[in-house]
Coordinates of C-alpha atoms and ligand atoms in Angstrom, one line a residue:
X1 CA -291.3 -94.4 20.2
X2 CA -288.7 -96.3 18.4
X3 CA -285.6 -95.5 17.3
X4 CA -284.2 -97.0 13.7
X5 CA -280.5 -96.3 12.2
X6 CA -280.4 -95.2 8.5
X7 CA -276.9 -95.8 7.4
X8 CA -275.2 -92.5 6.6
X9 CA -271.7 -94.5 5.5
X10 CA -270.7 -98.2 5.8
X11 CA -268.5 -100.1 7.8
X12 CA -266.9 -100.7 4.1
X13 CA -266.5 -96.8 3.2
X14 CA -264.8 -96.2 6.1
X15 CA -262.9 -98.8 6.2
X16 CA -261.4 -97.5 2.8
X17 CA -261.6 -94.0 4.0
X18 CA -258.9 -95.2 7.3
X19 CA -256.5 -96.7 5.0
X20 CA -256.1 -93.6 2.4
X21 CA -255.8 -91.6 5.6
X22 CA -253.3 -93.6 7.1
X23 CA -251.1 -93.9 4.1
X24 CA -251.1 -90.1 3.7
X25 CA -250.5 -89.2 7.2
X26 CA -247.5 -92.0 6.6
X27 CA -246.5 -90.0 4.0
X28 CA -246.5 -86.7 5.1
X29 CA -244.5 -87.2 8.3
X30 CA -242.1 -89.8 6.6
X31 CA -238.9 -90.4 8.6
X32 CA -240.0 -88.9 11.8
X33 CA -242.1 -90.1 14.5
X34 CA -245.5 -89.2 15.6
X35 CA -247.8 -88.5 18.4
X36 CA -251.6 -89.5 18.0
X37 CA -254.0 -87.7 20.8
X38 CA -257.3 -89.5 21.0
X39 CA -260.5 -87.5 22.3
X40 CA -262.2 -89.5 24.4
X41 CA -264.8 -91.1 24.2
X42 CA -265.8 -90.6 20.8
X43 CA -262.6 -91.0 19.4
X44 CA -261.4 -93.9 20.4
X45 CA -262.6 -96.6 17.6
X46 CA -261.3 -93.9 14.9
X47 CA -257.7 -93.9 16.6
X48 CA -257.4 -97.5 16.9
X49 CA -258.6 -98.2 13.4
X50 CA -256.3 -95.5 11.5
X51 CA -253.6 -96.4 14.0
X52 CA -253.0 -99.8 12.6
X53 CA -252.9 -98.3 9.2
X54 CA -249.8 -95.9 9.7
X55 CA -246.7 -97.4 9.0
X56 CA -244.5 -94.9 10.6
X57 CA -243.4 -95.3 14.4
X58 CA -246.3 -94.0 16.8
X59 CA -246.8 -93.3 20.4
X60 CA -250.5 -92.3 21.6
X61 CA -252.5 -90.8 24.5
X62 CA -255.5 -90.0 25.6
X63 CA -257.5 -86.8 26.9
X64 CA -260.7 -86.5 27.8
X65 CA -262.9 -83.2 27.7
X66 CA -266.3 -82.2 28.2
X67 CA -268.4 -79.2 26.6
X68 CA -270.8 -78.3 29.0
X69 CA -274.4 -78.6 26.7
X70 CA -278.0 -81.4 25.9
X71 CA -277.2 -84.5 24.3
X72 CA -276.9 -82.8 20.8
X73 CA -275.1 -79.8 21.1
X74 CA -272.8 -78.3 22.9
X75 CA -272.5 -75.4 24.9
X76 CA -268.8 -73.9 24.2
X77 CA -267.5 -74.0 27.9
X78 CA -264.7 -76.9 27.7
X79 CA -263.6 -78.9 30.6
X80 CA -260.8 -81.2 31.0
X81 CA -261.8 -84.4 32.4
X82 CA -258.7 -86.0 32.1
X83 CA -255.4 -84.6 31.1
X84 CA -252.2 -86.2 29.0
X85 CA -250.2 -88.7 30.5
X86 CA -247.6 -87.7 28.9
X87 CA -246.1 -83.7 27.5
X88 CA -246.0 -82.4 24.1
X89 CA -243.4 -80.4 24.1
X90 CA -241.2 -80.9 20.5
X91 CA -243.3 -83.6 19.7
X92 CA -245.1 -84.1 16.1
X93 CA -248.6 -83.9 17.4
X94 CA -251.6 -85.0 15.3
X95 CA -255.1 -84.6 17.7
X96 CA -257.3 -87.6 16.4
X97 CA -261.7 -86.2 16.8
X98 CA -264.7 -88.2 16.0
X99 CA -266.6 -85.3 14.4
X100 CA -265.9 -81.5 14.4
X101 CA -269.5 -79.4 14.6
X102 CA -269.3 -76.0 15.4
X103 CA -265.7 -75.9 16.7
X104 CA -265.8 -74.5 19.9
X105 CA -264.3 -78.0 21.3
X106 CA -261.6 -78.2 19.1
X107 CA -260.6 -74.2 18.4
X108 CA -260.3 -74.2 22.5
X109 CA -258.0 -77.4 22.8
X110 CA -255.7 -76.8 19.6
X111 CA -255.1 -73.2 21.1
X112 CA -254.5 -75.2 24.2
X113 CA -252.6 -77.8 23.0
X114 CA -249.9 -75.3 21.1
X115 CA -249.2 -73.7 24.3
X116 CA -247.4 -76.6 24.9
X117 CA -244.7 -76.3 22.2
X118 CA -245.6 -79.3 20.1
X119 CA -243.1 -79.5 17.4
X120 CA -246.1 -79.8 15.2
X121 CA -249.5 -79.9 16.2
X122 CA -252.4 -81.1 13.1
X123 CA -255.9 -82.7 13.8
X124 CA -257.6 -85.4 11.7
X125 CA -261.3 -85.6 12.0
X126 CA -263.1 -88.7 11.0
X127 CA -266.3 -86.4 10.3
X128 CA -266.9 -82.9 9.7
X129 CA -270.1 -81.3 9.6
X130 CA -268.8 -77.9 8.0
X131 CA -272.4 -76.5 7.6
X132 CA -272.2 -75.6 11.2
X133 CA -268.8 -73.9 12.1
X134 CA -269.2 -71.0 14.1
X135 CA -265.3 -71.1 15.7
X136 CA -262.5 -71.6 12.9
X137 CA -260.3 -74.7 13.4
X138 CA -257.6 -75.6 10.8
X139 CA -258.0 -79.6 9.7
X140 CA -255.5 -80.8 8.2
X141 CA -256.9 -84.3 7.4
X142 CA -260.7 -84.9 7.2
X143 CA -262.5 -88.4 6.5
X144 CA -265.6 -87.2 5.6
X145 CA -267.6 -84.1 5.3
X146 CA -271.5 -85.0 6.3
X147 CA -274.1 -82.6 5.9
X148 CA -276.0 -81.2 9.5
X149 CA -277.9 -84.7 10.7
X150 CA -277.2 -85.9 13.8
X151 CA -274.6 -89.2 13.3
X152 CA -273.9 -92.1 15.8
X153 CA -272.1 -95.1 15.1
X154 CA -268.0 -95.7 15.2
X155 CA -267.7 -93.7 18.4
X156 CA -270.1 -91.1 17.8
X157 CA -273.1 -91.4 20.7
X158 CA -276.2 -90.4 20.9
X159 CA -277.1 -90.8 25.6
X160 CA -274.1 -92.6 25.5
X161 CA -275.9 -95.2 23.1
X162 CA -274.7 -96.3 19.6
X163 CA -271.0 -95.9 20.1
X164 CA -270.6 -99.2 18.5
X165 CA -272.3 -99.5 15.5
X166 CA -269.5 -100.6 12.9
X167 CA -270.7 -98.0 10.2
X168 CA -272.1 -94.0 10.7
X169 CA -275.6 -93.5 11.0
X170 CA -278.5 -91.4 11.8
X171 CA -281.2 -91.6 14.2
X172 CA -284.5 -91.9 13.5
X173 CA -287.9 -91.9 15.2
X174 CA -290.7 -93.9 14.3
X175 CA -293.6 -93.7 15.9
Ligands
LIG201 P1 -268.2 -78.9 18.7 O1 -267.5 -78.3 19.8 O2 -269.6 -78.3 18.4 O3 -267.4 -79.0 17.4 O4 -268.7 -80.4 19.1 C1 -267.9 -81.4 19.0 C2 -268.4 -82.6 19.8 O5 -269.8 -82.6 19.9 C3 -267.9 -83.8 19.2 O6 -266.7 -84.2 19.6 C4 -269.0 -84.8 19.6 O7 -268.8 -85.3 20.9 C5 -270.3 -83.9 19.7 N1 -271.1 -84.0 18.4 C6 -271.2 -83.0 17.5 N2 -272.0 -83.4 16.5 C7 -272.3 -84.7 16.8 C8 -273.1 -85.7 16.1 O8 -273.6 -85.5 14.9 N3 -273.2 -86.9 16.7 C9 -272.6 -87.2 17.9 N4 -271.9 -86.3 18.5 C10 -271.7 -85.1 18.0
LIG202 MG1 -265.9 -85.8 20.5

């Protein structure tokens, strides 16, 4: 069977999306310094792209976590693969997530994360598929809200494929 990608959103939307995000978050912590975490894997091309568009000083890492679960859902139990480099503590924290489903990933690290004594500690999500919370998170900053389809593209994988696509799409089968 093969497998086609409907666009969900273009390289172009998100593109704009990344630079109204950046120049809020630019905003909002004006005159201080922040501290972007990146979720790997997924996260990574969303990081590096809203990144650039900050204009405040930055300093980044990386963590790397892995919810237990099939290749389209997970299963709630969260594992660190690979820790900070660096600690928290008194820093302003901003966690940086490809997509936010149900929540269990992210209401277990934030919780996590604040036992650390950030100074501040927010997450931006490029996607959010609000439809299917079932563990509360607070977002402060949210690219876009998508309804419940199973997205690839800009980080997001699907076995590990698709992380590359430029733009956020949906797989389809075709027979
Ligand atoms: P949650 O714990 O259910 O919120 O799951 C979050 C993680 O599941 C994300 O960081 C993704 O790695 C993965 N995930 C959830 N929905 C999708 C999707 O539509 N496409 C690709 N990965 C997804
Ligand atoms: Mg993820």
């Amino acid at each position: 069977m093969a497998e086609t990608i409907r666009v969900m959103i273009s390289e172009e939307e998100i593109d704009a999306k990344i630079r109204e995000m950046g120049a809020k978050i630019s905003k909002d912590y004006e005159g201080k310094e922040i501290h972007l975490i990146c979720i790997l894997k997924g996260g990574v091309f969303f990081m590096c792209e809203l990144a650039k568009r900050i204009s405040i000083p930055l300093s980044m890492d990386f963590m790397s976590v892995s919810s237990y679960g099939n290749e389209k859902s997970s299963s709630g139990v969260v594992k660190i693969v690979k820790d900070l480099d660096e600690a928290i503590e008194g820093k302003e924290v901003i966690v940086v997530e490809d997509i936010i489903d149900s929540g269990r990933t992210l209401s277990y690290l934030m919780s996590m994360l604040q036992d650390r004594k950030p100074k501040s500690l927010a997450l931006c999500t490029l996607l959010d598929k609000p439809d299917r919370r079932t563990h509360e998170v607070h977002v402060d900053y949210t690219g876009f809200a998508i309804p419940d389809e199973f997205a690839v593209g800009y980080g997001l994988d699907y076995a590990q494929k698709y992380r590359n696509l430029p733009y956020i799409g949906v797989v389809e089968s075709q027979e």
